[in-house]
Coordinates of C-alpha atoms in Angstrom, one line a residue:
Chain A
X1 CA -18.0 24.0 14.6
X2 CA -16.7 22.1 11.3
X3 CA -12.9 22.4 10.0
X4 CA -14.7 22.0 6.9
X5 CA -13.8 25.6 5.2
X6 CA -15.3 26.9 1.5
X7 CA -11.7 26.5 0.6
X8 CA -11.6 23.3 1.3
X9 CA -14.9 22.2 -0.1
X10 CA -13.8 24.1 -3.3
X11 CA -11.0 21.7 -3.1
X12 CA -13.4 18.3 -4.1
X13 CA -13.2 17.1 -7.5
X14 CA -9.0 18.7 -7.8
X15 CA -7.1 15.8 -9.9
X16 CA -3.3 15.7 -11.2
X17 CA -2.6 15.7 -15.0
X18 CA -2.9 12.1 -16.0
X19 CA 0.8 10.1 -16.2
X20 CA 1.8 7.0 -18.6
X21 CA 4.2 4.6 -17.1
X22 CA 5.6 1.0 -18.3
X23 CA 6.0 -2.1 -16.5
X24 CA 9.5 -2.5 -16.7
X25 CA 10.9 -6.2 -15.7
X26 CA 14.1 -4.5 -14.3
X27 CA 12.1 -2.6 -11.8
X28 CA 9.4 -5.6 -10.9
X29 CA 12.8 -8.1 -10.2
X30 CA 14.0 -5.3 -8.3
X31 CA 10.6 -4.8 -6.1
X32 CA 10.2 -8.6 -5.6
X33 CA 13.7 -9.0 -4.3
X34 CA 13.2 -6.0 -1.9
X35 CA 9.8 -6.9 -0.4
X36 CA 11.1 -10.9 -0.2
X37 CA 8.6 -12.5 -2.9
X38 CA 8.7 -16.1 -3.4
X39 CA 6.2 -17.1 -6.1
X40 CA 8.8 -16.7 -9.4
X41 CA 6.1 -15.1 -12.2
X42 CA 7.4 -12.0 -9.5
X43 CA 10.6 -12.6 -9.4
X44 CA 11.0 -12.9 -12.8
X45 CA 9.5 -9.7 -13.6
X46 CA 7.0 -11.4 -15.9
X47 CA 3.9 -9.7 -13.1
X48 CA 3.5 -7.3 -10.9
X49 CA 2.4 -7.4 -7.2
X50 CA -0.4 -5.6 -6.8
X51 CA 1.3 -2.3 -4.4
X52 CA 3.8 -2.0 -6.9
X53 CA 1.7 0.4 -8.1
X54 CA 2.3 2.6 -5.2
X55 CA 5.8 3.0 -6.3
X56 CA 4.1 4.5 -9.7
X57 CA 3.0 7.5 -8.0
X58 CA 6.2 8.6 -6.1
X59 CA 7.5 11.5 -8.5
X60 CA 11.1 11.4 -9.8
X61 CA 12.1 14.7 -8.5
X62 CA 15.6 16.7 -8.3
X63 CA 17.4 16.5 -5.1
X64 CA 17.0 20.0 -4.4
X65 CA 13.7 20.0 -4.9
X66 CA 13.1 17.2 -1.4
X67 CA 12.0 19.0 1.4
X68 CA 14.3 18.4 4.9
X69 CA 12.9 15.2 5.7
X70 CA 13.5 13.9 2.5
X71 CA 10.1 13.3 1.5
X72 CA 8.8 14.8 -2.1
X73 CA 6.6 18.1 -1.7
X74 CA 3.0 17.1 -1.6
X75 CA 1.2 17.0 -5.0
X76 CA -1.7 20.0 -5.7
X77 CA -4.4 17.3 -4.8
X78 CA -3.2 18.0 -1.2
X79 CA -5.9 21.0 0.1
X80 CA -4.7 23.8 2.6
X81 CA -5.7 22.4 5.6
X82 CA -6.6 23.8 9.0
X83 CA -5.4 20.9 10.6
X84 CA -1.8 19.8 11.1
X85 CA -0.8 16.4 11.4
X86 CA -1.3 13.9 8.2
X87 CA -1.6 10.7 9.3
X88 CA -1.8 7.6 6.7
X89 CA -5.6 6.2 6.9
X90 CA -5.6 3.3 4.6
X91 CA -6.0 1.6 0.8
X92 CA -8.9 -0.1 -0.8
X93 CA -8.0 -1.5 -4.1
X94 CA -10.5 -3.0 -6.6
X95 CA -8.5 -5.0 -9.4
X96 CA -9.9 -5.4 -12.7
X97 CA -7.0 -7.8 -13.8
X98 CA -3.8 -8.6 -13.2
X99 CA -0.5 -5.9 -14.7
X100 CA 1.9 -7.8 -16.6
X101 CA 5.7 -6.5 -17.8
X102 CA 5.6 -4.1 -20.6
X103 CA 1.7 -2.7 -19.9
X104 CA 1.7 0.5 -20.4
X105 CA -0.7 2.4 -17.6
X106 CA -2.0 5.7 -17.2
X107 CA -2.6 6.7 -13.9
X108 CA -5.0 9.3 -13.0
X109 CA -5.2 10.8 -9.0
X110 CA -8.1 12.8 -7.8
X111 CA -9.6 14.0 -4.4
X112 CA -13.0 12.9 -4.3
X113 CA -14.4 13.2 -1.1
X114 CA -13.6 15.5 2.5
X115 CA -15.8 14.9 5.5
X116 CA -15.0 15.3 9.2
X117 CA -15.2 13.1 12.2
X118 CA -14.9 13.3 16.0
X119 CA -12.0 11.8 17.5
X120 CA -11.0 11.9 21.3
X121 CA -8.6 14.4 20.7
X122 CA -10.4 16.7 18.8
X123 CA -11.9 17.1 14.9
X124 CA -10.5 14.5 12.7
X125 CA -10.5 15.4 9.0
X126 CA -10.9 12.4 6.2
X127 CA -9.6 13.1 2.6
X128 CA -10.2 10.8 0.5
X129 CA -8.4 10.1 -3.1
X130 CA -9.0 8.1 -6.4
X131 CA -5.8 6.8 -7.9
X132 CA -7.3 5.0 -11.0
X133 CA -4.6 2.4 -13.3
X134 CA -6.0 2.0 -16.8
X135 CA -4.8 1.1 -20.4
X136 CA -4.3 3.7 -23.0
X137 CA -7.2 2.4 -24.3
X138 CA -8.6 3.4 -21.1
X139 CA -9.7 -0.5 -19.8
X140 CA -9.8 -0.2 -15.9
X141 CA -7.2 -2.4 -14.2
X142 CA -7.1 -1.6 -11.3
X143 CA -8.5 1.4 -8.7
X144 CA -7.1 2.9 -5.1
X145 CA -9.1 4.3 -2.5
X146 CA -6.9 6.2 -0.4
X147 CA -8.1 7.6 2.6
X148 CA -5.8 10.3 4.8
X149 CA -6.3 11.6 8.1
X150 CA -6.2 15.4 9.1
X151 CA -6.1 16.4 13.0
Chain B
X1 CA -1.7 -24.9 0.2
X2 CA -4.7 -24.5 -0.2
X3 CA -7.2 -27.3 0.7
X4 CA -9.2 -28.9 -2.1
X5 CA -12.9 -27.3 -0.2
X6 CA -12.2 -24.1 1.2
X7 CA -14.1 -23.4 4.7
X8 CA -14.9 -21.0 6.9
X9 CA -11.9 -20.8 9.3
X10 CA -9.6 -22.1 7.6
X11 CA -6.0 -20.1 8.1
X12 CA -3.4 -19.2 6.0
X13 CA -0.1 -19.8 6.2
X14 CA 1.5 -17.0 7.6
X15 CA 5.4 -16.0 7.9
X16 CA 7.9 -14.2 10.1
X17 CA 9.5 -11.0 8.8
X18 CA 12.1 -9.4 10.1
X19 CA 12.9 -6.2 8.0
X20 CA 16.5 -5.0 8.4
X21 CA 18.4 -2.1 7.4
X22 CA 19.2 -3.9 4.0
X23 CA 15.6 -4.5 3.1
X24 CA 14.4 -1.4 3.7
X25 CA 17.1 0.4 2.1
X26 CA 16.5 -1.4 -1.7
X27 CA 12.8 -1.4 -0.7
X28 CA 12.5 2.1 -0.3
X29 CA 15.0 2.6 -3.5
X30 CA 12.6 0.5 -5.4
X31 CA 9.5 2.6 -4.5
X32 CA 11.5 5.9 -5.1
X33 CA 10.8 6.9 -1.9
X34 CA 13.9 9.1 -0.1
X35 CA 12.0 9.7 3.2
X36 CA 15.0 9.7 5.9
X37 CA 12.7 8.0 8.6
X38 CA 13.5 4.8 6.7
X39 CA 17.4 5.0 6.5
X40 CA 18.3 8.0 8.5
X41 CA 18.3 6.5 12.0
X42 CA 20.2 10.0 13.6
X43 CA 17.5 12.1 12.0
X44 CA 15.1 8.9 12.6
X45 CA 15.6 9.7 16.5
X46 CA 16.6 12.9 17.3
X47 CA 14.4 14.7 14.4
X48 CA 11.4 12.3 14.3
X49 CA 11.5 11.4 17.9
X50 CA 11.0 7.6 16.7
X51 CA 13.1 4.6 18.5
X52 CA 14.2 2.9 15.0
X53 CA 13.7 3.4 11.5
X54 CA 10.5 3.0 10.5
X55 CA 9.3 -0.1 8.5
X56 CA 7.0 1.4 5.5
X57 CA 3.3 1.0 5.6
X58 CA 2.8 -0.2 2.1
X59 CA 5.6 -2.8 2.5
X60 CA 3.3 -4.2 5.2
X61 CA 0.5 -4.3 2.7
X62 CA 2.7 -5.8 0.6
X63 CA 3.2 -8.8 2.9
X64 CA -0.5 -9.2 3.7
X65 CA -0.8 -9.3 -0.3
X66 CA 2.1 -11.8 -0.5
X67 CA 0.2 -14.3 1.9
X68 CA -2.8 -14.6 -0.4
X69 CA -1.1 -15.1 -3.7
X70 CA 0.8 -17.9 -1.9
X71 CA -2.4 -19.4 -0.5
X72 CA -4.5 -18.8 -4.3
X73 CA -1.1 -20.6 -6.0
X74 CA -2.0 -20.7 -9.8
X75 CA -5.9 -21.5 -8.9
X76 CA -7.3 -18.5 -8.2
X77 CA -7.2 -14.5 -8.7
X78 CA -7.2 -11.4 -6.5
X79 CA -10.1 -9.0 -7.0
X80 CA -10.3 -6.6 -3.8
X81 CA -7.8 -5.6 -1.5
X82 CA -7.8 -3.2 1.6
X83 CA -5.4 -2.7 4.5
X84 CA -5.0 0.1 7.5
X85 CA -1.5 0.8 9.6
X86 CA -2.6 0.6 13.2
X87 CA 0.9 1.5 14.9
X88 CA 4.4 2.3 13.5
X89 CA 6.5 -1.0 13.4
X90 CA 10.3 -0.5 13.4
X91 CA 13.5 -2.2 12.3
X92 CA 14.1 -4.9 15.3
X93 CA 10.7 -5.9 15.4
X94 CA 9.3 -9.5 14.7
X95 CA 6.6 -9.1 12.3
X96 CA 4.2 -12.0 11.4
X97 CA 2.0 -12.2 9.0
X98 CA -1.7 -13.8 9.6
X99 CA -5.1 -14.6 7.9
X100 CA -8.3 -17.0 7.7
X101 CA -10.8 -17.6 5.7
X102 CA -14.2 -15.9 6.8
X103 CA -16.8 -15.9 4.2
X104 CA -17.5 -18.3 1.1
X105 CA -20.2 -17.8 -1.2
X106 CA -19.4 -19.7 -4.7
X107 CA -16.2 -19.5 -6.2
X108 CA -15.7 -15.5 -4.3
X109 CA -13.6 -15.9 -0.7
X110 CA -13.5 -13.4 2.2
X111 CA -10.6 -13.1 4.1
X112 CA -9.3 -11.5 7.2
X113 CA -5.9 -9.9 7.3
X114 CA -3.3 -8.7 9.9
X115 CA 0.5 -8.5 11.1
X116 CA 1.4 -8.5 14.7
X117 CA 4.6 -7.6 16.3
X118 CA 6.5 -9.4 19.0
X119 CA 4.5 -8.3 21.6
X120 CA 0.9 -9.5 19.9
X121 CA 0.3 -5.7 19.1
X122 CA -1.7 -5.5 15.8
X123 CA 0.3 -3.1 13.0
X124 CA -1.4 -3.7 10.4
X125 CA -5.2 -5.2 8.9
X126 CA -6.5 -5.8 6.0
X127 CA -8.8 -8.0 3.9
X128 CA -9.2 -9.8 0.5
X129 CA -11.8 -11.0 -2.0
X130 CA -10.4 -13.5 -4.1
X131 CA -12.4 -16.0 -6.7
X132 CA -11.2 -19.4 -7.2
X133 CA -11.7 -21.1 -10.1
X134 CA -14.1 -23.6 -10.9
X135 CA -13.2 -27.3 -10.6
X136 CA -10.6 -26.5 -8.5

């Protein structure tokens, strides 16, 4: 019997309102500092690494709107799901070209695929999301495949 | 460094990390991410049920991503990028980056990603396509 409801199926295709952010030199010298870069074009803040990016998608949010644990409320792209536990699956990233200080990139987020698996403890649900990074102009620089696990 | 011909096999130079409390505190404030298993070791441990903080997943990409743009230097450039966490890794642990080369086919190179913990336990793997330029 699938996990797989209509619901969820529905759910395929669901993406966030597209965001702008800039490439500020402040933050890269502050992210190459933290995660112990060496090569200077980081630690100057003239480039970015490529997973700065992930910190582009974590929401600035008021304090009383973190849950408990502290994390920020999952997104809408998250579907109801029937199973529990989220567990963190992996990233495939395709870069186009390299993100400089002061590009300006719009990120767009969508859940493109859902399909289900057998794992030894039971169903094993696979979500998997497009975070795409492109120019105003709408150049691609570069795209996330971001798989999460459901069981 | 990177050798002047690039073969199958050869590895990268890796390096030892060993994330404390101070790191993962301005990490996690540079990512904007205020999840307490990363600074919150009472709520890490009694809540979570976890021995130590937790060291982030993406910070371990991170270091996987750190170790190629060392090896590429100025001579090359990043196109692909993947990598998985296997198991948690916490504050305490030794953390070592590792990564060879395993395919070549013109200027594009495959490599093969991971970081292991003190114990030779896998945390994280990943791979990388990179292309070199020509006359390098």
């Amino acid at each position: 019997m699938t996990v797989i409801t209509e619901e969820l199926n529905n759910h395929v295709g669901a993406e966030l309102p597209p965001f702008e952010f800039e490439i500020s030199r402040g933050d890269l010298k502050k992210y190459a500092v933290a995660t112990g870069q060496r090569l200077e074009r980081y630690l100057n803040g003239d480039e970015a690494p490529l997973l700065y990016l992930f910190a582009a998608m974590m929401p600035v949010l008021p304090l009383d709107r973190l849950l408990p644990d502290g994390r920020q409320p999952d997104s809408g792209l998250m579907p109801p799901l029937p199973l529990n536990r989220i567990m963190a699956g992996g990233s495939e990233y395709q870069i186009h070209r390299k993100v400089y200080v002061g590009d300006v990139l719009v990120c767009r987020q969508k859940l493109v695929e859902v399909f289900e698996k057998s794992g030894s403890e039971g169903p094993l649900l696979f979500l998997i999301f497009e975070n795409r990074f492109e120019t105003r102009d709408g150049e691609p620089v570069v795209t996330e495949r971001l798989t999460r696990i459901a069981r | 460094m990177m050798t002047n011909r690039i073969e199958v096999g050869e590895q990268l130079t890796g390096r030892t990390w060993r994330a404390d409390t101070v790191q993962l505190f301005l990490y996690n404030a540079a990512i904007w991410n205020p999840h307490r298993i990363h600074y919150d070791l009472p709520y890490t441990q009694e809540a979570e049920g976890h021995p130590q903080l937790l060291i982030d997943g993406p910070l371990q990409g991170d270091w996987l991503t750190q170790m190629v743009y060392e090896w590429l230097g100025e001579s090359g450039t990043l196109t692909a990028f993947s990598y998985s966490n296997r198991r948690a890794a916490y504050v305490g642990d030794v953390l070592s980056t590792e990564g060879e080369v395993t395919a070549v086919d013109g200027d594009t190179v495959t490599l093969d990603l991971r970081i292991t913990n003190q114990r030779g336990e896998i945390t994280t793997v990943g791979n990388a396509t990179v292309v070199i330029e020509s006359g390098r």
